Amino acid sequence: MYAKCGSTEEAFSAFNNMPTPDVVCWNAMIMGFVKCGFSQRALELYQQMHSRQVNPDRVTYLAVLNACASIGALKDGRRINLEIVENGYECDDFVTSCLVDMYAKCGSIEEAFRLFQKMKTHGVVCWTSMIVGYVKCGNATKALELYKNMQLKRIKADNVTFVAVLDACASVGAVEEGRCAHAEIIQCGYESDHIVGTALVDMYAKCGSIEDACRAFSNMESRGVVCWTALIVGYVKSGNGEKALELYRLMQMEQVESNTVTFVGLLNACASLAALEEGRDIHKQIIERGYESDDFVMSALIDMYAKCGSIAEACIVFENHHTRSVVCWTSMIMGYVKCGCGEKALQVYRQMEFEQVKPDTLTFVGVLNACASIEVLEEGKRIHRAIIQSGCQSDDFVGSALVDMYAKCRSIEDASNVFDSMHNRSTVCWNTMIAGFVKCGLGQKALESYGKMQLELVQPDSVTFMAVLNACAHVAALVEGRRIHSEILKIGLASDHFVCSSLVDMYAKCGSIDEAHRVFSSMHFPTLACWTAMIGAYAMHGQGEEAIRLFERMTQECGEVNDITFVCLLSACSHASLVDEGQYYYESMDSVYGIARIVEHCACMVDLLGRSGLLDEAEGMIYRMPSGHSVTPWSALLSACRIHGNPEMGERVAEKVIELDPESASAYVLLSNIYAAAGLMGLSGQLKQAGHVPNEHFVLHDDKESYLYFHSETLAIMLGLVSRSQDPPVHIVRCVNCHIAAKFISRVERHVIVVQDGNGFYHVKGGICSGGDYW
């Protein structure tokens, strides 16, 4: 009585007062301890029972096996298994089922399955123990396979079985299997079961079927905190943080008490929405309910404040949390990385090392991202050595982060070595390597890597295609880009907005503005990134008026713009020499659109004014801007000095460029071009007078004029005209002389020639250049 009423001390006192307790009394006391959560005391009592030579029966074994299962005492469980065999209870179905359950719950699923296979008959309890065991061990596929076998043998599942099956479906995203299980739950009459209903909500939410989760939630008569939390987390996972917060308000109205998982989900919702004020309110509730000491809640708080842009509050939470686990340290590191404070993240990692907190795989991913963000190669190598010492180098995410760090630190050979040493290279890892090659200017290597990825039958995703399209754009591989476009259509990623933006960018950078426009036009609801990509495409090709028309349409249909949009728009005005329009949009950025000006906007305006010969105005603009210390607008002005032949200003501006960027070779080249245009070629005459005779051994043509006629790019234009039909334009990467030649060839041959340089594309037709001869 005392044991079943939960008063184990009174039960134990009564038990000790018995002179010679029999096996029934021992069993009652052992089961009492197990029921009240004192499994270790139950096992100690079982040992005393042995020492007093009281023979256990099947009830004893059922009780002590439950005790072993509840605390994961595998070693004690194995010893008790031997005793069960010695005493002849191995043929008892209940005892064997309990053994299967014990091994499964203690994590030894192989021993559990061996026992299961030896059994002649399996009841629902035994099947359920095996299914639960496989789910617990992370083998949901095997759990679902067992459930199907159980159905074939017509063993009727109970509520515990269904909960385990739904957990298995949730862990692998098997929503169709989950729906089949749901139909059986209804048939068996378990839909009203509170625990089964909660498992249904959780399964649908984790499988991404939020509408089904809502229906299952609505059908429940009583909903506990676990059920509310499952749906809240489901909304967060599906990207609907606002709905998650709304659901939490309803939960409060029904006076359902939150738990730690609820608060973690809500903080993640706030982080996804950058809802700082809501996050602060939830922080207050966490303190009120006494959860501020929970590591996972504190980690979610740090993450929320960091993602909401309040790194100072994240730091306060971190500093005030005295018992910091690796989870908390990692969240602080990640928080600094997300806020662009790579050096601060490394300082936290060093402090973590000093306090001898052992990092985990996520910690290493965080610090490697920090190294990548500030390009500190030597620190990255030191962390790589720590990863090897910890044995984490085989982790996929760590391997990908290492490849990314080396690539972003421009050590592509080290990145390749890490990549080649990895045995199980996921799509993420391939993406990182391909993007690394692109970042280091090795577009062809990126495309070769993509080819190897296809040979290894690794499924590409949207990130893969964004990287390889970027590679095509870098090397102007139009034919390869078209082939990849067809693969995107086959896989069904043509509606992905990021992929579409990359396609627009690739076609534009490969010189095919018409194909870029076709991709953009095929999109039903373009995102901000897609609109911006198309405006950027028009800018590249000098089609300023088209860019302006698209921008105006964008403001009406999309309703939002950002700083990158204005970089593209102002660049379009610059390339088309639309001075009035460019000045209008530049002035309206802050007042009309609420966009703060950055250095790139200033550089576009300097380029626009410079193209139009307004050099003094361009220089004045640089001095008026707070970004005047940047090299970008000064470089744009130096280029304008070359075009308009202003050596005096050119000298002054070149000095400024070299002062800001001593490694810049372009400043010297542009300055030499300015001098050359102003008469520097007279030096050759002085050299001849001094007796210099040039070596003509490697010169194939008799004079400069014939050399320019047969310049390699000019020959390429001629070859292109011979080998093509009338319609497709000839695409050529040019120098000044072949640009001039292209104008005359286009007039004579009546053919469109697309000329590309570092600034963009020029469509030459009928002797007229779309860039107004500004090159």
mmCIF file of N, CA and C in Angstrom, residues 392-454:
data_model
loop_
_atom_site.group_PDB
_atom_site.id
_atom_site.type_symbol
_atom_site.label_atom_id
_atom_site.label_comp_id
_atom_site.label_asym_id
_atom_site.label_seq_id
_atom_site.Cartn_x
_atom_site.Cartn_y
_atom_site.Cartn_z
ATOM 1 N N CYS A 392 37.280 15.430 -34.789
ATOM 2 C CA CYS A 392 36.058 15.922 -35.462
ATOM 3 C C CYS A 392 36.251 16.127 -36.960
ATOM 4 N N GLN A 393 37.430 15.785 -37.502
ATOM 5 C CA GLN A 393 37.696 16.103 -38.906
ATOM 6 C C GLN A 393 36.841 15.296 -39.878
ATOM 7 N N SER A 394 36.269 14.187 -39.403
ATOM 8 C CA SER A 394 35.443 13.358 -40.298
ATOM 9 C C SER A 394 34.009 13.862 -40.398
ATOM 10 N N ASP A 395 33.631 14.839 -39.570
ATOM 11 C CA ASP A 395 32.269 15.382 -39.617
ATOM 12 C C ASP A 395 32.069 16.171 -40.903
ATOM 13 N N ASP A 396 30.933 15.920 -41.573
ATOM 14 C CA ASP A 396 30.627 16.559 -42.864
ATOM 15 C C ASP A 396 30.589 18.080 -42.777
ATOM 16 N N PHE A 397 29.931 18.581 -41.733
ATOM 17 C CA PHE A 397 29.788 20.031 -41.592
ATOM 18 C C PHE A 397 31.125 20.698 -41.290
ATOM 19 N N VAL A 398 31.932 20.034 -40.472
ATOM 20 C CA VAL A 398 33.267 20.570 -40.164
ATOM 21 C C VAL A 398 34.125 20.570 -41.425
ATOM 22 N N GLY A 399 34.068 19.465 -42.188
ATOM 23 C CA GLY A 399 34.825 19.387 -43.441
ATOM 24 C C GLY A 399 34.433 20.485 -44.409
ATOM 25 N N SER A 400 33.122 20.718 -44.558
ATOM 26 C CA SER A 400 32.646 21.781 -45.449
ATOM 27 C C SER A 400 33.107 23.149 -44.976
ATOM 28 N N ALA A 401 33.071 23.365 -43.637
ATOM 29 C CA ALA A 401 33.514 24.649 -43.085
ATOM 30 C C ALA A 401 35.013 24.855 -43.306
ATOM 31 N N LEU A 402 35.798 23.776 -43.219
ATOM 32 C CA LEU A 402 37.236 23.867 -43.492
ATOM 33 C C LEU A 402 37.496 24.246 -44.950
ATOM 34 N N VAL A 403 36.797 23.579 -45.858
ATOM 35 C CA VAL A 403 36.935 23.897 -47.288
ATOM 36 C C VAL A 403 36.577 25.357 -47.534
ATOM 37 N N ASP A 404 35.471 25.804 -46.926
ATOM 38 C CA ASP A 404 35.015 27.181 -47.092
ATOM 39 C C ASP A 404 36.031 28.171 -46.533
ATOM 40 N N MET A 405 36.571 27.870 -45.356
ATOM 41 C CA MET A 405 37.549 28.770 -44.727
ATOM 42 C C MET A 405 38.788 28.915 -45.598
ATOM 43 N N TYR A 406 39.345 27.787 -46.064
ATOM 44 C CA TYR A 406 40.555 27.855 -46.895
ATOM 45 C C TYR A 406 40.287 28.583 -48.212
ATOM 46 N N ALA A 407 39.115 28.322 -48.797
ATOM 47 C CA ALA A 407 38.780 28.981 -50.067
ATOM 48 C C ALA A 407 38.645 30.484 -49.882
ATOM 49 N N LYS A 408 37.942 30.908 -48.815
ATOM 50 C CA LYS A 408 37.756 32.343 -48.583
ATOM 51 C C LYS A 408 39.037 33.047 -48.156
ATOM 52 N N CYS A 409 39.975 32.266 -47.620
ATOM 53 C CA CYS A 409 41.293 32.824 -47.276
ATOM 54 C C CYS A 409 42.262 32.712 -48.459
ATOM 55 N N ARG A 410 41.721 32.377 -49.642
ATOM 56 C CA ARG A 410 42.466 32.290 -50.903
ATOM 57 C C ARG A 410 43.536 31.187 -50.897
ATOM 58 N N SER A 411 43.365 30.178 -50.030
ATOM 59 C CA SER A 411 44.289 29.040 -50.020
ATOM 60 C C SER A 411 43.567 27.850 -50.651
ATOM 61 N N ILE A 412 43.369 27.939 -51.960
ATOM 62 C CA ILE A 412 42.531 26.967 -52.659
ATOM 63 C C ILE A 412 43.156 25.576 -52.678
ATOM 64 N N GLU A 413 44.480 25.501 -52.606
ATOM 65 C CA GLU A 413 45.151 24.203 -52.579
ATOM 66 C C GLU A 413 44.821 23.460 -51.289
ATOM 67 N N ASP A 414 44.856 24.179 -50.151
ATOM 68 C CA ASP A 414 44.476 23.562 -48.872
ATOM 69 C C ASP A 414 43.010 23.147 -48.891
ATOM 70 N N ALA A 415 42.161 23.990 -49.486
ATOM 71 C CA ALA A 415 40.734 23.660 -49.594
ATOM 72 C C ALA A 415 40.548 22.366 -50.378
ATOM 73 N N SER A 416 41.282 22.237 -51.490
ATOM 74 C CA SER A 416 41.181 21.025 -52.325
ATOM 75 C C SER A 416 41.674 19.799 -51.583
ATOM 76 N N ASN A 417 42.752 19.965 -50.800
ATOM 77 C CA ASN A 417 43.296 18.833 -50.039
ATOM 78 C C ASN A 417 42.301 18.319 -49.007
ATOM 79 N N VAL A 418 41.658 19.252 -48.297
ATOM 80 C CA VAL A 418 40.637 18.849 -47.316
ATOM 81 C C VAL A 418 39.484 18.154 -48.032
ATOM 82 N N PHE A 419 39.045 18.746 -49.119
ATOM 83 C CA PHE A 419 37.924 18.190 -49.886
ATOM 84 C C PHE A 419 38.245 16.780 -50.377
ATOM 85 N N ASP A 420 39.446 16.586 -50.921
ATOM 86 C CA ASP A 420 39.840 15.270 -51.446
ATOM 87 C C ASP A 420 39.964 14.214 -50.349
ATOM 88 N N SER A 421 40.256 14.657 -49.112
ATOM 89 C CA SER A 421 40.422 13.705 -48.004
ATOM 90 C C SER A 421 39.096 13.247 -47.406
ATOM 91 N N MET A 422 38.012 13.915 -47.777
ATOM 92 C CA MET A 422 36.697 13.578 -47.215
ATOM 93 C C MET A 422 36.122 12.350 -47.920
ATOM 94 N N HIS A 423 35.588 11.426 -47.115
ATOM 95 C CA HIS A 423 35.061 10.180 -47.685
ATOM 96 C C HIS A 423 33.605 10.320 -48.134
ATOM 97 N N ASN A 424 32.808 10.954 -47.301
ATOM 98 C CA ASN A 424 31.382 11.120 -47.623
ATOM 99 C C ASN A 424 31.103 12.586 -47.908
ATOM 100 N N ARG A 425 31.240 12.945 -49.168
ATOM 101 C CA ARG A 425 31.067 14.353 -49.543
ATOM 102 C C ARG A 425 29.614 14.609 -49.916
ATOM 103 N N SER A 426 28.953 15.398 -49.083
ATOM 104 C CA SER A 426 27.543 15.715 -49.300
ATOM 105 C C SER A 426 27.417 16.803 -50.358
ATOM 106 N N THR A 427 26.180 17.085 -50.732
ATOM 107 C CA THR A 427 25.902 18.176 -51.664
ATOM 108 C C THR A 427 26.446 19.497 -51.132
ATOM 109 N N VAL A 428 26.275 19.713 -49.807
ATOM 110 C CA VAL A 428 26.770 20.949 -49.178
ATOM 111 C C VAL A 428 28.267 21.099 -49.381
ATOM 112 N N CYS A 429 28.984 19.996 -49.221
ATOM 113 C CA CYS A 429 30.450 20.026 -49.359
ATOM 114 C C CYS A 429 30.868 20.321 -50.805
ATOM 115 N N TRP A 430 30.218 19.678 -51.757
ATOM 116 C CA TRP A 430 30.502 19.965 -53.171
ATOM 117 C C TRP A 430 30.212 21.436 -53.491
ATOM 118 N N ASN A 431 29.099 21.935 -52.966
ATOM 119 C CA ASN A 431 28.743 23.340 -53.194
ATOM 120 C C ASN A 431 29.827 24.278 -52.684
ATOM 121 N N THR A 432 30.352 23.957 -51.505
ATOM 122 C CA THR A 432 31.386 24.792 -50.897
ATOM 123 C C THR A 432 32.644 24.807 -51.756
ATOM 124 N N MET A 433 33.021 23.643 -52.276
ATOM 125 C CA MET A 433 34.228 23.555 -53.109
ATOM 126 C C MET A 433 34.048 24.303 -54.421
ATOM 127 N N ILE A 434 32.895 24.124 -55.041
ATOM 128 C CA ILE A 434 32.618 24.813 -56.315
ATOM 129 C C ILE A 434 32.624 26.329 -56.106
ATOM 130 N N ALA A 435 31.937 26.783 -55.037
ATOM 131 C CA ALA A 435 31.900 28.223 -54.741
ATOM 132 C C ALA A 435 33.290 28.750 -54.420
ATOM 133 N N GLY A 436 34.126 27.916 -53.777
ATOM 134 C CA GLY A 436 35.501 28.307 -53.472
ATOM 135 C C GLY A 436 36.317 28.555 -54.728
ATOM 136 N N PHE A 437 36.178 27.670 -55.698
ATOM 137 C CA PHE A 437 36.884 27.866 -56.977
ATOM 138 C C PHE A 437 36.438 29.173 -57.646
ATOM 139 N N VAL A 438 35.130 29.429 -57.611
ATOM 140 C CA VAL A 438 34.613 30.653 -58.234
ATOM 141 C C VAL A 438 35.185 31.878 -57.540
ATOM 142 N N LYS A 439 35.196 31.862 -56.200
ATOM 143 C CA LYS A 439 35.698 33.011 -55.430
ATOM 144 C C LYS A 439 37.155 33.307 -55.743
ATOM 145 N N CYS A 440 37.921 32.246 -55.985
ATOM 146 C CA CYS A 440 39.356 32.410 -56.276
ATOM 147 C C CYS A 440 39.611 32.672 -57.761
ATOM 148 N N GLY A 441 38.539 32.916 -58.523
ATOM 149 C CA GLY A 441 38.698 33.244 -59.937
ATOM 150 C C GLY A 441 38.972 32.057 -60.829
ATOM 151 N N LEU A 442 38.681 30.851 -60.342
ATOM 152 C CA LEU A 442 38.942 29.628 -61.116
ATOM 153 C C LEU A 442 37.616 29.039 -61.597
ATOM 154 N N GLY A 443 36.961 29.784 -62.478
ATOM 155 C CA GLY A 443 35.652 29.365 -62.968
ATOM 156 C C GLY A 443 35.673 28.035 -63.682
ATOM 157 N N GLN A 444 36.727 27.801 -64.481
ATOM 158 C CA GLN A 444 36.817 26.541 -65.228
ATOM 159 C C GLN A 444 36.969 25.357 -64.278
ATOM 160 N N LYS A 445 37.763 25.554 -63.203
ATOM 161 C CA LYS A 445 37.927 24.502 -62.193
ATOM 162 C C LYS A 445 36.591 24.207 -61.514
ATOM 163 N N ALA A 446 35.810 25.246 -61.279
ATOM 164 C CA ALA A 446 34.491 25.073 -60.666
ATOM 165 C C ALA A 446 33.604 24.208 -61.545
ATOM 166 N N LEU A 447 33.628 24.453 -62.856
ATOM 167 C CA LEU A 447 32.810 23.667 -63.780
ATOM 168 C C LEU A 447 33.295 22.222 -63.867
ATOM 169 N N GLU A 448 34.623 22.023 -63.807
ATOM 170 C CA GLU A 448 35.175 20.662 -63.786
ATOM 171 C C GLU A 448 34.734 19.922 -62.524
ATOM 172 N N SER A 449 34.732 20.636 -61.395
ATOM 173 C CA SER A 449 34.295 20.048 -60.126
ATOM 174 C C SER A 449 32.823 19.650 -60.192
ATOM 175 N N TYR A 450 32.018 20.475 -60.844
ATOM 176 C CA TYR A 450 30.603 20.151 -61.024
ATOM 177 C C TYR A 450 30.445 18.885 -61.871
ATOM 178 N N GLY A 451 31.286 18.740 -62.887
ATOM 179 C CA GLY A 451 31.260 17.531 -63.713
ATOM 180 C C GLY A 451 31.568 16.288 -62.894
ATOM 181 N N LYS A 452 32.555 16.383 -61.985
ATOM 182 C CA LYS A 452 32.904 15.246 -61.113
ATOM 183 C C LYS A 452 31.758 14.927 -60.154
ATOM 184 N N MET A 453 31.106 15.973 -59.681
ATOM 185 C CA MET A 453 29.957 15.793 -58.789
ATOM 186 C C MET A 453 28.861 14.992 -59.485
ATOM 187 N N GLN A 454 28.640 15.298 -60.753
ATOM 188 C CA GLN A 454 27.633 14.566 -61.521
ATOM 189 C C GLN A 454 28.050 13.102 -61.717
#
